[in-house]
Short mmCIF file of C-alpha atoms in Angstrom, two decimals:
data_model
loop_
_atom_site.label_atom_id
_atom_site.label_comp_id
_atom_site.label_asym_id
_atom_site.label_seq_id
_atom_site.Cartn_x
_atom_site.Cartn_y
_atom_site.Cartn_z
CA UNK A 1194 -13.07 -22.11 65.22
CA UNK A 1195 -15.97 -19.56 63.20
CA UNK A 1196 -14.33 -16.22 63.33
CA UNK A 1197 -15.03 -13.33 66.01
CA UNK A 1198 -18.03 -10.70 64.74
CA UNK A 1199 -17.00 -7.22 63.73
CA UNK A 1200 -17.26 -4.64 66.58
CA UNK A 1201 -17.76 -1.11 66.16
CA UNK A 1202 -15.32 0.97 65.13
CA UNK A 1203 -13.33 -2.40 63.92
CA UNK A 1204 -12.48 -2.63 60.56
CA UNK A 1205 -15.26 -4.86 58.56
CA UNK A 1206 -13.48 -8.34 57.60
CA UNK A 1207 -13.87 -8.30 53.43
CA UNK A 1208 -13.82 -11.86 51.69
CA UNK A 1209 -10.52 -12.08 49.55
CA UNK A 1210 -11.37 -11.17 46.09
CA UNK A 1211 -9.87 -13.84 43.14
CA UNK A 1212 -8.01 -11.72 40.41
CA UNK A 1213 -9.78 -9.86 37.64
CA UNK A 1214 -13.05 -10.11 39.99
CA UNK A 1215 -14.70 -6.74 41.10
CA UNK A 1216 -16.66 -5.64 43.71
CA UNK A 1217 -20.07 -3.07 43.35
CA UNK A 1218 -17.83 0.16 43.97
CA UNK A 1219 -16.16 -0.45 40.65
CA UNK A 1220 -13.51 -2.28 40.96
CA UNK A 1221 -11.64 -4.47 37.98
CA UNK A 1222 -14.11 -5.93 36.01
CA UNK A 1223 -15.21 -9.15 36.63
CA UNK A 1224 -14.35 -12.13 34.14
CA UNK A 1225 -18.09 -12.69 33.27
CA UNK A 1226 -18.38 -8.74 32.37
CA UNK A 1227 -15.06 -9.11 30.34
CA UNK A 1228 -16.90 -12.05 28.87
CA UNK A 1229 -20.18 -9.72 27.85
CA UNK A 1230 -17.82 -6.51 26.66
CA UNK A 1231 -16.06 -9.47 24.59
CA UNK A 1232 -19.12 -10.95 23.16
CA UNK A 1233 -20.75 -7.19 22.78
CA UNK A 1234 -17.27 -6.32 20.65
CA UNK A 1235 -17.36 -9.56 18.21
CA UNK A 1236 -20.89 -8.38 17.11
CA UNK A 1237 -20.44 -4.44 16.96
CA UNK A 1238 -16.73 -5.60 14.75
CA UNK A 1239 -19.34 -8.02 12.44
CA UNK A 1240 -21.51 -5.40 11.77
CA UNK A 1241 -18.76 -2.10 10.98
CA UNK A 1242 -16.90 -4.44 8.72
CA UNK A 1243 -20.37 -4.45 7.12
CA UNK A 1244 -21.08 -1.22 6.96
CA UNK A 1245 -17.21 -0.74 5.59
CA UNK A 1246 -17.77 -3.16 2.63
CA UNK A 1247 -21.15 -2.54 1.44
CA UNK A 1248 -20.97 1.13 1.36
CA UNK A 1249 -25.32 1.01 2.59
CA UNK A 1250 -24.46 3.52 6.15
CA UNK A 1251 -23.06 6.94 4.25
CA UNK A 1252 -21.17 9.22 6.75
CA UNK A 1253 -20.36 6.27 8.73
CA UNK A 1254 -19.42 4.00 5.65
CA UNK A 1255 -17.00 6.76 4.56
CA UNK A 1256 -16.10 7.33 8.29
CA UNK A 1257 -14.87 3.70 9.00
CA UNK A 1258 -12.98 3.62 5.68
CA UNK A 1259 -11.01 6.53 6.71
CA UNK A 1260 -9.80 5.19 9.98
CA UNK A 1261 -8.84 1.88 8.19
CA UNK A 1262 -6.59 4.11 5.66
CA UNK A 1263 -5.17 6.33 8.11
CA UNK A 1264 -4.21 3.05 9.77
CA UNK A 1265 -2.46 1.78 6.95
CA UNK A 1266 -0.99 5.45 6.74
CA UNK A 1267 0.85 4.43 9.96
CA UNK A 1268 1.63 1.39 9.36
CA UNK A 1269 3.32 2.48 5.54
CA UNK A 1270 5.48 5.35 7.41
CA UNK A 1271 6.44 2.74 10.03
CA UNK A 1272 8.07 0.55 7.34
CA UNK A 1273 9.21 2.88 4.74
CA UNK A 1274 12.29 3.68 6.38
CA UNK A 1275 13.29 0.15 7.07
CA UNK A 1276 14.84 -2.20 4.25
CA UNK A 1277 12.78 -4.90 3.74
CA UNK A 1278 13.17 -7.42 5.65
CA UNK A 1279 12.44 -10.62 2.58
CA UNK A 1280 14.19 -11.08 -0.79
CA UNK A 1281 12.69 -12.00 -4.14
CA UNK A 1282 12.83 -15.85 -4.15
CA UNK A 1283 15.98 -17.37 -5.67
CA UNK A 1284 15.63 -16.88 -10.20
CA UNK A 1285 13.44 -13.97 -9.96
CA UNK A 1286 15.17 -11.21 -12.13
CA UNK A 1287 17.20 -8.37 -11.06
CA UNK A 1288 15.14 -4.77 -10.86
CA UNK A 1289 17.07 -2.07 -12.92
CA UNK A 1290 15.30 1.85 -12.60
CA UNK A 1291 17.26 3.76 -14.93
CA UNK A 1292 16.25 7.50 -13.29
CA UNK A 1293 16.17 10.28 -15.41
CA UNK A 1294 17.17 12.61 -13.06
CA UNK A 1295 18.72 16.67 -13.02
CA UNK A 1296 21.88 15.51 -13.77
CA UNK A 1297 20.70 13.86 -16.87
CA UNK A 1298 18.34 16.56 -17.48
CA UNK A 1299 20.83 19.89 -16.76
CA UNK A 1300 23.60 17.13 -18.65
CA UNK A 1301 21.34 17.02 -22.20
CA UNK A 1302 20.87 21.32 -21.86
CA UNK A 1303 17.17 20.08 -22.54
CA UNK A 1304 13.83 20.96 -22.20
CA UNK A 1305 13.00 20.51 -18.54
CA UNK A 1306 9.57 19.54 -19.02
CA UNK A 1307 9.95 17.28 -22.12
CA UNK A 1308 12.64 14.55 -21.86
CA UNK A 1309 14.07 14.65 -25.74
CA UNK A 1310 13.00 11.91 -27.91
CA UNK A 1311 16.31 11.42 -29.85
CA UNK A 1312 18.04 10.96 -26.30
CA UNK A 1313 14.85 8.53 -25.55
CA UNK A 1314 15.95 6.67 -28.49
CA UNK A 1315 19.59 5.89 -28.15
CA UNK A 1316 18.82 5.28 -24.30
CA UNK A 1317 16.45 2.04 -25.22
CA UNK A 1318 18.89 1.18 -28.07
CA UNK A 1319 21.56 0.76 -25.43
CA UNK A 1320 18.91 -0.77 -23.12
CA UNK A 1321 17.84 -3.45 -25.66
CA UNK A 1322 21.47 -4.59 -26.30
CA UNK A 1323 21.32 -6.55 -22.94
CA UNK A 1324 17.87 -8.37 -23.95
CA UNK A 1325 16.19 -7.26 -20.20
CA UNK A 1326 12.68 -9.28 -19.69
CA UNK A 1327 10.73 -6.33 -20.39
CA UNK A 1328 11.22 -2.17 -20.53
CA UNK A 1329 8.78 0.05 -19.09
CA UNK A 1330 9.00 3.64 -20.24
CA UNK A 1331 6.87 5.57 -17.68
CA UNK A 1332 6.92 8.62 -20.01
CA UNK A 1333 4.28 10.93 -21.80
CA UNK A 1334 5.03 9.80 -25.53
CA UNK A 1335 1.46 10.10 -27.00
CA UNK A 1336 2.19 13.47 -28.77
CA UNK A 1337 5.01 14.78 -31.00
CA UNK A 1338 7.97 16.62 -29.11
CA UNK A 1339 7.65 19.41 -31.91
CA UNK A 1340 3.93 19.95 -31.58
CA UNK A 1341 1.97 18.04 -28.55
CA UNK A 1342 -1.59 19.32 -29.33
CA UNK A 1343 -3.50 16.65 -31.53
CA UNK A 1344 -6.17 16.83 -33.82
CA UNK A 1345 -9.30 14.75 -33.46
CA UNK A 1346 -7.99 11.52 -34.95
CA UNK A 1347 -4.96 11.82 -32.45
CA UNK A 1348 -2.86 12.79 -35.26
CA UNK A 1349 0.12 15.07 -35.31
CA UNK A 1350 -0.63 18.58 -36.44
CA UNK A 1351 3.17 18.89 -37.64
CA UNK A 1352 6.07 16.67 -38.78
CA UNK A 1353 7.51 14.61 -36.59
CA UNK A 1354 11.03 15.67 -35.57
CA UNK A 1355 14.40 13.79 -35.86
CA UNK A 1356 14.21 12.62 -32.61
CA UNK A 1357 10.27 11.51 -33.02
CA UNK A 1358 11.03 9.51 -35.96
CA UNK A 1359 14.06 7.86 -34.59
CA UNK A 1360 12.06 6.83 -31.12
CA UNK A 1361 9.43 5.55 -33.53
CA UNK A 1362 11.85 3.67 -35.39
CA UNK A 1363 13.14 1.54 -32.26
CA UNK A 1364 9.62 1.13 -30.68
CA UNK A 1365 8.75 -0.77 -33.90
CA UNK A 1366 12.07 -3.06 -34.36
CA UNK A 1367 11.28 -6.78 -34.11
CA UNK A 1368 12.94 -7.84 -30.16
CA UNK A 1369 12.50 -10.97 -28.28
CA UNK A 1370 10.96 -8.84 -25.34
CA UNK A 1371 8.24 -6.46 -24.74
CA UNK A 1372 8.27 -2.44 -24.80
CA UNK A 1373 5.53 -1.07 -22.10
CA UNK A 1374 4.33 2.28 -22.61
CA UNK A 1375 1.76 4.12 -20.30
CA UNK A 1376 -0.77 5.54 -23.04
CA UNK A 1377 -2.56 3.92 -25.83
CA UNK A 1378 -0.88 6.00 -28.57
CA UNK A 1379 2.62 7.24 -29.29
CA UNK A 1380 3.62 10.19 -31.59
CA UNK A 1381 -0.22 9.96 -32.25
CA UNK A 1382 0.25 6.08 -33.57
CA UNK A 1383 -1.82 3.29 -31.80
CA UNK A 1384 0.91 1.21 -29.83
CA UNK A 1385 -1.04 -1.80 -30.68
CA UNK A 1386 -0.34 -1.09 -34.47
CA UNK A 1387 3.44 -0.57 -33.93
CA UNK A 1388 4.09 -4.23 -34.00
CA UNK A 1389 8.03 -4.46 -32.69
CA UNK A 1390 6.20 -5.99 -29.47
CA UNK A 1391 5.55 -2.82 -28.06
CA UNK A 1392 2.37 -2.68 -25.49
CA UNK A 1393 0.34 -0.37 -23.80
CA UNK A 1394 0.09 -0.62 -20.12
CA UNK A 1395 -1.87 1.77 -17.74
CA UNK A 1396 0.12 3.70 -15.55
CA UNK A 1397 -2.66 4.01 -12.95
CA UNK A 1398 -2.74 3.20 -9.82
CA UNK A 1399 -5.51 2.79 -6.72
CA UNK A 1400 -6.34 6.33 -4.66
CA UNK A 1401 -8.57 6.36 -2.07
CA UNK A 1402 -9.67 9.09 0.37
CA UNK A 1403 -7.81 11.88 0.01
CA UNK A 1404 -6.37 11.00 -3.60
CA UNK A 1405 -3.82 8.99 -1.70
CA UNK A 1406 -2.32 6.26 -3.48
CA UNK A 1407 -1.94 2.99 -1.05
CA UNK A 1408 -2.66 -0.42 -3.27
CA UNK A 1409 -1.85 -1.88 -6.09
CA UNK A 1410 -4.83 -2.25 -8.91
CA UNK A 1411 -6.11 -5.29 -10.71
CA UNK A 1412 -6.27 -5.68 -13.84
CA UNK A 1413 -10.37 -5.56 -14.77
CA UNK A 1414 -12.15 -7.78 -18.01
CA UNK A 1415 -10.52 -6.59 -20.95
CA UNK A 1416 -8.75 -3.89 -19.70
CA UNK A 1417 -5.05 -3.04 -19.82
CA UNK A 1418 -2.37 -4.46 -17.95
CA UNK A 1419 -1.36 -2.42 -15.10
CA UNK A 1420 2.35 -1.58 -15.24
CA UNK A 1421 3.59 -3.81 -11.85
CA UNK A 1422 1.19 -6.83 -12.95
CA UNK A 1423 2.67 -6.68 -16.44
CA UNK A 1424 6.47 -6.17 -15.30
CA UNK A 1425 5.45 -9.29 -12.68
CA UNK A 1426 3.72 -11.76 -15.34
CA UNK A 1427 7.06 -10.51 -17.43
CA UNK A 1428 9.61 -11.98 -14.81
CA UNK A 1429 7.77 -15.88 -14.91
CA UNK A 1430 9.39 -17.86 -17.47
CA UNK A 1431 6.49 -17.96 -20.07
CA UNK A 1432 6.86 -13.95 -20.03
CA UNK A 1433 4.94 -11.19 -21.02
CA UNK A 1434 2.38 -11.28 -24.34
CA UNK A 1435 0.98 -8.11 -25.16
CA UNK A 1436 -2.73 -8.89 -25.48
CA UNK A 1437 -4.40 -9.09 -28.53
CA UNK A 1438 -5.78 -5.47 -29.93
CA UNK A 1439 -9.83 -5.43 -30.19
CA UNK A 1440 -9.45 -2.40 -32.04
CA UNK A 1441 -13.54 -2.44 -32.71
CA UNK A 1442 -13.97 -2.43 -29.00
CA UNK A 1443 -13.02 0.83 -26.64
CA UNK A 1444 -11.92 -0.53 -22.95
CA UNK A 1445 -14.14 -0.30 -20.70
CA UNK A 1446 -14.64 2.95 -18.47
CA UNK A 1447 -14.39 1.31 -15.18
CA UNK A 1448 -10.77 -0.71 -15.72
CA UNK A 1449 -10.00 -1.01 -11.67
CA UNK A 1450 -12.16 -2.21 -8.62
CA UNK A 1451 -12.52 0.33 -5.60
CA UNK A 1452 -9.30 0.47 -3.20
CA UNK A 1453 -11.08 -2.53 -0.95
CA UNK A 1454 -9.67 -4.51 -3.71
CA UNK A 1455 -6.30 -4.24 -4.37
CA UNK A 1456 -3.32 -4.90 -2.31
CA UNK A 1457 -1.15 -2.38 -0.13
CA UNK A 1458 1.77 -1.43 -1.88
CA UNK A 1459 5.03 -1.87 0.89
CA UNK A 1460 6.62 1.52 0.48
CA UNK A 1461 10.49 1.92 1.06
CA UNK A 1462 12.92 4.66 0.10
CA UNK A 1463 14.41 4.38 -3.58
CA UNK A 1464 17.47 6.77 -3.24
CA UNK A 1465 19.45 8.09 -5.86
CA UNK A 1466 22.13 5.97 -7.80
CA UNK A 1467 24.86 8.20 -5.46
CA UNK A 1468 22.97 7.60 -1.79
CA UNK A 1469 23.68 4.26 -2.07
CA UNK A 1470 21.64 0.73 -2.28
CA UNK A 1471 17.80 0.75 -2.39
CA UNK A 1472 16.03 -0.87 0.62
CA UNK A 1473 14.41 -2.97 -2.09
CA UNK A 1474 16.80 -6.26 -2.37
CA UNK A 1475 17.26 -6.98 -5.90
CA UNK A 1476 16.61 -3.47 -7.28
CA UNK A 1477 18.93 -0.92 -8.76
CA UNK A 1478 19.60 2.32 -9.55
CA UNK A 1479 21.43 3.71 -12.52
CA UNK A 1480 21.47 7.65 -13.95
CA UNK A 1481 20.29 7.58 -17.31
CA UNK A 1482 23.28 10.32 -18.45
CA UNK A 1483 25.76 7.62 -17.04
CA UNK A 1484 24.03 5.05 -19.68
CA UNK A 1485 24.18 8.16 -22.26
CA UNK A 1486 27.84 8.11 -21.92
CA UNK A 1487 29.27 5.40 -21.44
CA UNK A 1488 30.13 2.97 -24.51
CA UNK A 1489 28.15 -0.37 -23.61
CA UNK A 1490 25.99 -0.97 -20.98
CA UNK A 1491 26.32 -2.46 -17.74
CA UNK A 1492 23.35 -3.96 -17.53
CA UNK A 1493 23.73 -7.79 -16.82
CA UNK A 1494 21.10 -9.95 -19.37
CA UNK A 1495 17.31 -11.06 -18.44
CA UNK A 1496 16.72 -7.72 -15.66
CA UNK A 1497 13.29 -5.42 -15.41
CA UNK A 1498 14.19 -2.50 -16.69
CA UNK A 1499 12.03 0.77 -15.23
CA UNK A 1500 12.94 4.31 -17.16
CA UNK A 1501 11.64 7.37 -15.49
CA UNK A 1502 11.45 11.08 -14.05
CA UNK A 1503 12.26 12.14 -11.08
CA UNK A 1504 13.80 15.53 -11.27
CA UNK A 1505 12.36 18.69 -9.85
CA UNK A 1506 10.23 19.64 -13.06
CA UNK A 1507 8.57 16.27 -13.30
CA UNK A 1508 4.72 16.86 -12.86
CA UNK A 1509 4.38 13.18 -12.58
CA UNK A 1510 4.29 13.39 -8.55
CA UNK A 1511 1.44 11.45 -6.29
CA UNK A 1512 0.61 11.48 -2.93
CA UNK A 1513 1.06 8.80 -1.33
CA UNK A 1514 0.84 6.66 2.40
CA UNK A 1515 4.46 8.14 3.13
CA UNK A 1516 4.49 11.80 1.53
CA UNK A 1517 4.50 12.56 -2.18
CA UNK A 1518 6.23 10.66 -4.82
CA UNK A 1519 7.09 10.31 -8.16
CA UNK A 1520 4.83 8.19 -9.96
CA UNK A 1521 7.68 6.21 -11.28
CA UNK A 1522 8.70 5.29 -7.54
CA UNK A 1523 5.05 4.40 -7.28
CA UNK A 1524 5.53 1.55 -10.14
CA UNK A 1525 8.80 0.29 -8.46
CA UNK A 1526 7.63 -0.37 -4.94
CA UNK A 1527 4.27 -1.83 -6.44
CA UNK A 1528 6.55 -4.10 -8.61
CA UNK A 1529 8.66 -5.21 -5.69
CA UNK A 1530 5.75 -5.83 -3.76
CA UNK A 1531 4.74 -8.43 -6.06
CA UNK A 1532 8.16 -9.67 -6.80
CA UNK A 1533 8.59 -10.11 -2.92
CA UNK A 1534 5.93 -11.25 -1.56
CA UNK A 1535 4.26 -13.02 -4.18
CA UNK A 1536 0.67 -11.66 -4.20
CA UNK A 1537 -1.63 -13.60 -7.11
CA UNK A 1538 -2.65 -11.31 -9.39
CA UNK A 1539 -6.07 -11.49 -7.76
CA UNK A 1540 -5.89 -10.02 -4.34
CA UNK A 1541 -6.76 -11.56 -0.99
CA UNK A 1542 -10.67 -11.21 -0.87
CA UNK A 1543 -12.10 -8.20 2.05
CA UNK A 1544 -14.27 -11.61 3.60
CA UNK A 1545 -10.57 -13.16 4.34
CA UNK A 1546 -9.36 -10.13 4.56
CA UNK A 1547 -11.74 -8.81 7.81
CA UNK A 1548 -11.69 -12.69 9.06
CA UNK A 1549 -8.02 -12.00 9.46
CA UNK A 1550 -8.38 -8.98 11.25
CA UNK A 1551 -11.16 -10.73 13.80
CA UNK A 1552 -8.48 -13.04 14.54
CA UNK A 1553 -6.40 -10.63 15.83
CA UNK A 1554 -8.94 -8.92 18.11
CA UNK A 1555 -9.92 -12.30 19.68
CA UNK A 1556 -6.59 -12.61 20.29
CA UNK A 1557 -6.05 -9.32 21.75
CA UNK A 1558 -9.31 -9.89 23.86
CA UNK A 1559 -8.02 -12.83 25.13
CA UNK A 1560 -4.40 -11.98 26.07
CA UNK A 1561 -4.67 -8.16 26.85
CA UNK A 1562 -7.05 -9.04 30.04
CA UNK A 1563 -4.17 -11.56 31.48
CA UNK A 1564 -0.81 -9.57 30.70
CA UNK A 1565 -3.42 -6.68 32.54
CA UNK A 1566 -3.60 -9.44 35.70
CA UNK A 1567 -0.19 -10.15 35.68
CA UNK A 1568 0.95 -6.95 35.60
CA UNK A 1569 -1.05 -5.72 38.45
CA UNK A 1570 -0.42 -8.43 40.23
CA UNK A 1571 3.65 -8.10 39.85
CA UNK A 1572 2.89 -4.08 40.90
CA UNK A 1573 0.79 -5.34 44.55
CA UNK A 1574 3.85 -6.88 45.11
CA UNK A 1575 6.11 -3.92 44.94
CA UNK A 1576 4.25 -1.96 47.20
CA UNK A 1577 1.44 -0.42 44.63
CA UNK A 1578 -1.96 -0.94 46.47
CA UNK A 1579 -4.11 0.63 44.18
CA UNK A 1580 -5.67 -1.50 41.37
CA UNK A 1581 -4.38 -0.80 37.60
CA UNK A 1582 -6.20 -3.78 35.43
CA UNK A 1583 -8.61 -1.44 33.66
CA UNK A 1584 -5.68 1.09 32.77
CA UNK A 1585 -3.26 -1.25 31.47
CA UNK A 1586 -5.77 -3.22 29.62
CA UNK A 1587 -6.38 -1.04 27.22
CA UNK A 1588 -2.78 -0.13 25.89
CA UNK A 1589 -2.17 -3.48 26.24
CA UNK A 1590 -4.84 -4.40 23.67
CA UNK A 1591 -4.20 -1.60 21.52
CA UNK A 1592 -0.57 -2.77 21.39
CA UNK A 1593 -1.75 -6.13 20.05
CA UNK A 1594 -3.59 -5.45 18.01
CA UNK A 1595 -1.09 -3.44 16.27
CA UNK A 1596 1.53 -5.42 16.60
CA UNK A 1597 0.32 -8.02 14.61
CA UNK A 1598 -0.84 -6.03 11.88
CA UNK A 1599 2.74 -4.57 11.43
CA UNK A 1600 4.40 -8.42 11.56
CA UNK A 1601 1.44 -8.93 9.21
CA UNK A 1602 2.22 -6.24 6.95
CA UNK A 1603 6.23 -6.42 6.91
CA UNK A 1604 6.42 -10.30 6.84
CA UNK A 1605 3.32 -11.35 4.62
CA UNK A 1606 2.79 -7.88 2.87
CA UNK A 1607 -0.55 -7.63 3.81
CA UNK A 1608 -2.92 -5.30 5.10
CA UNK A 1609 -4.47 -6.50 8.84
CA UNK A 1610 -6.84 -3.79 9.79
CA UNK A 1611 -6.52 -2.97 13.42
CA UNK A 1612 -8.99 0.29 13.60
CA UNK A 1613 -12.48 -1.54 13.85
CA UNK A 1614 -11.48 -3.94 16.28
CA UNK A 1615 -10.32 -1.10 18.25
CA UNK A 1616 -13.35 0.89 17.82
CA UNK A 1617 -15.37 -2.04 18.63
CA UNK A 1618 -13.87 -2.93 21.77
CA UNK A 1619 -14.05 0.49 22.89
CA UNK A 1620 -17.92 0.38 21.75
CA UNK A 1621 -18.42 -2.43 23.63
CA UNK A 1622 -16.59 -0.83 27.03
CA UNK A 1623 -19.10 2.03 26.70
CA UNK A 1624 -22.38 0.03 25.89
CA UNK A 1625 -21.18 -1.21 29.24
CA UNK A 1626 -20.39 1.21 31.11
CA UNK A 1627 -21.91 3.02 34.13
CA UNK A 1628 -20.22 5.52 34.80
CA UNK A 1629 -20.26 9.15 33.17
CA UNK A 1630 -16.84 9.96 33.37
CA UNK A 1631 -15.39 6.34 31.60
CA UNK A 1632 -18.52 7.38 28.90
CA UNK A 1633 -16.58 10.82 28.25
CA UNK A 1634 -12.81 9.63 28.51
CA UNK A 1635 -13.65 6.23 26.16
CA UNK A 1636 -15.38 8.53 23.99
CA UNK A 1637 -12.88 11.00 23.60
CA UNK A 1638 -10.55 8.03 23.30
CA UNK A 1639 -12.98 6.87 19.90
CA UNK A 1640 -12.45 10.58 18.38
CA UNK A 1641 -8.48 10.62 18.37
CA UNK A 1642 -9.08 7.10 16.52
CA UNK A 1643 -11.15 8.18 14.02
CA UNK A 1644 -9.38 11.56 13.76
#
């Protein structure tokens, strides 16, 4: 039986519509426009990771760089808090940061801006008694506590004083393990003349926009060690070997790759011996006075030992993903990072890196749309007439998306950009779009990513 034809004043019969279709007024988007804004996104993501990587488009270069680090930034703050959720595989060795704190500082009745060298001295004496792996010494040691200016051969102007000569006299003792230092000279001596097995590593560390610190540097041809990729190559068994000096040869002036290069660097909090644990497994913390006084140490044989500042009138303070930081705490959670999650010493290339990140947008282009069906669909049902698919979708996406870069990031300790797929979808929606007032809102929606 054909149905009855519409009278006036009857209400027009409308075919049923399948879900996710739309009709000319507006209405959800149809699967074969979800299928163009999906298409239109894959290309407009290919060509900003582009842009972000070859540095060619200026402003915009520098302006899709920023959104990727403040991304990061959110993701770093997200995690810092939390302990981490992985352990250093089984035989890696235990992390000891021996802080040089106030207490030690107001403790010694010492010069608050120069930790004393005689103190320095009996410190590593009683750290070298438990034969650690290595010792990193993330101090200023290039001049002479008595006089710090140099002259133009980086020699002392002055005599050394007690304490100089007796820090110089353990640096250069024959030891089975390595002394790192963070300059190229100590007391005005070259550290690679000191013999004793004593090395110079750089202290530096990757900032990017903002002089924040967020990865982890490489080391570059011929160039020195940085300090977490020489503590990590000094907890495998075949150690650390300080390189051989080319004392003919200057390094070279660019040492470290630009930030696209080097891993993130997993913050967490690195409290005080008294606040407790670190959120670090397998790292310590121990006040350098306590050492000072105490008879033997109670350090257990074969750790990483860090020593460093972080009382009020150290100068040695970064910014950082999470807030400032002493640049000590810097080394230890770029250390752990590598102890933890085993990065290579050469980083995960940006190709893999952005191929990553493109997996995660198809996925949240595929996905988002249906939990957006679903959802609307479960909301008819309870009485809600009016279609939502085009106002979930989007959170719904966005929540993807960053959802696996944070189980990316706190599981793998890697870096899954989820800015430029966002700004590419949201590209796509508008190259789409007819209507002036989605233009605006999606637009406005682009600025408070970007911003």
């Amino acid at each position: 039986m054909s149905d009855p034809p519409a009278t006036p004043g009857s209400p027009a019969q409308v075919p049923s519509q399948a879900p996710g279709q739309a009709d000319a007024a507006g209405q959800p988007r149809t699967w074969r426009r979800a299928l163009q804004e999906s298409a239109l996104a894959v290309i407009i993501f290919c060509f900003l990771s582009w842009a972000v990587h070859s540095h060619h488009l200026g402003w915009l270069s520098d302006s899709l760089a920023d959104a990727q680090d403040k991304a990061y930034d959110t993701l770093a703050a997200l995690e810092h808090h939390f302990p981490s959720p992985l352990a250093p595989p089984p035989g890696t060795p235990r992390v000891v940061f021996v802080d040089i704190d106030d207490a030690t500082i107001q403790a010694a009745n010492i010069s608050p801006y120069l930790f004393h060298r005689g103190l320095l001295a009996e410190l590593l004496q009683k750290l070298s008694a438990a034969q650690p792996k290595a010792i990193y010494v993330d101090l200023n040691l290039s001049a002479s506590s008595q006089e710090p200016n140099l002259t133009r051969q980086g020699l002392a102007r002055f005599p050394r004083s007690p304490g100089d000569e007796a820090l110089l006299k353990v640096l250069t003792a024959p030891r089975a393990f390595p002394v790192l230092l963070s300059q190229p000279a100590v007391l005005g001596e070259n550290v690679m003349q000191l013999g004793g097995s004593t090395c110079w590593v750089t202290p530096a560390v990757i900032t990017d926009s903002g002089d924040t610190v967020r990865r982890i540097p490489r080391r570059w041809q011929d160039g020195p060690y940085p300090a977490s990729e020489a503590l990590l190559l000094a907890a495998q068994p075949q150690g650390f070997q300080c390189p051989e000096a080319k004392r003919a040869q200057a390094p070279p002036k660019d040492i470290y790759r630009t930030a696209l290069y080097g891993e993130p660097i997993i913050f967490h909090d690195i409290p005080a011996m008294d606040a407790g644990t670190s959120t670090w497994p397998g790292l310590s913390v121990i006040n350098a006075q306590s050492l000072l006084t105490q008879d033997g140490t109670q350090l257990e044989p074969g750790a990483l030992v860090v020593v460093g500042r972080t009382d009020r009138n150290s100068q040695d303070m970064h910014d950082t993903a999470v807030g400032d930081m002493a640049g000590v705490k810097l080394h230890l959670n770029a250390l752990m990072t590598l102890l933890t999650y085993r990065h290579p010493v050469i980083p995960l290339d940006p190709v893999v890196s952005a191929l990553l990140a493109f997996a995660g947008m198809l996925l949240a282009i595929v996905v988002a749309p249906i939990l957006s069906t679903v959802l609307t669909q479960l909301l008819g049902r309870l009485g809600v007439k009016r279609e939502f698919g085009d106002v979930f979708e989007h959170p719904i996406m966005w929540g993807l998306l960053f959802g696996c870069a944070f189980v990316f990031y706190r599981y793998g300790g890697r870096f899954l950009d989820f800015a430029l797929p966002i700004v590419s979808l949201e590209l796509a929606r508008l190259a789409l779009s007819r209507q002036t007032s989605k233009l605006v809102t999606r637009t406005l929606k682009m600025a408070k990513i970007l911003n």
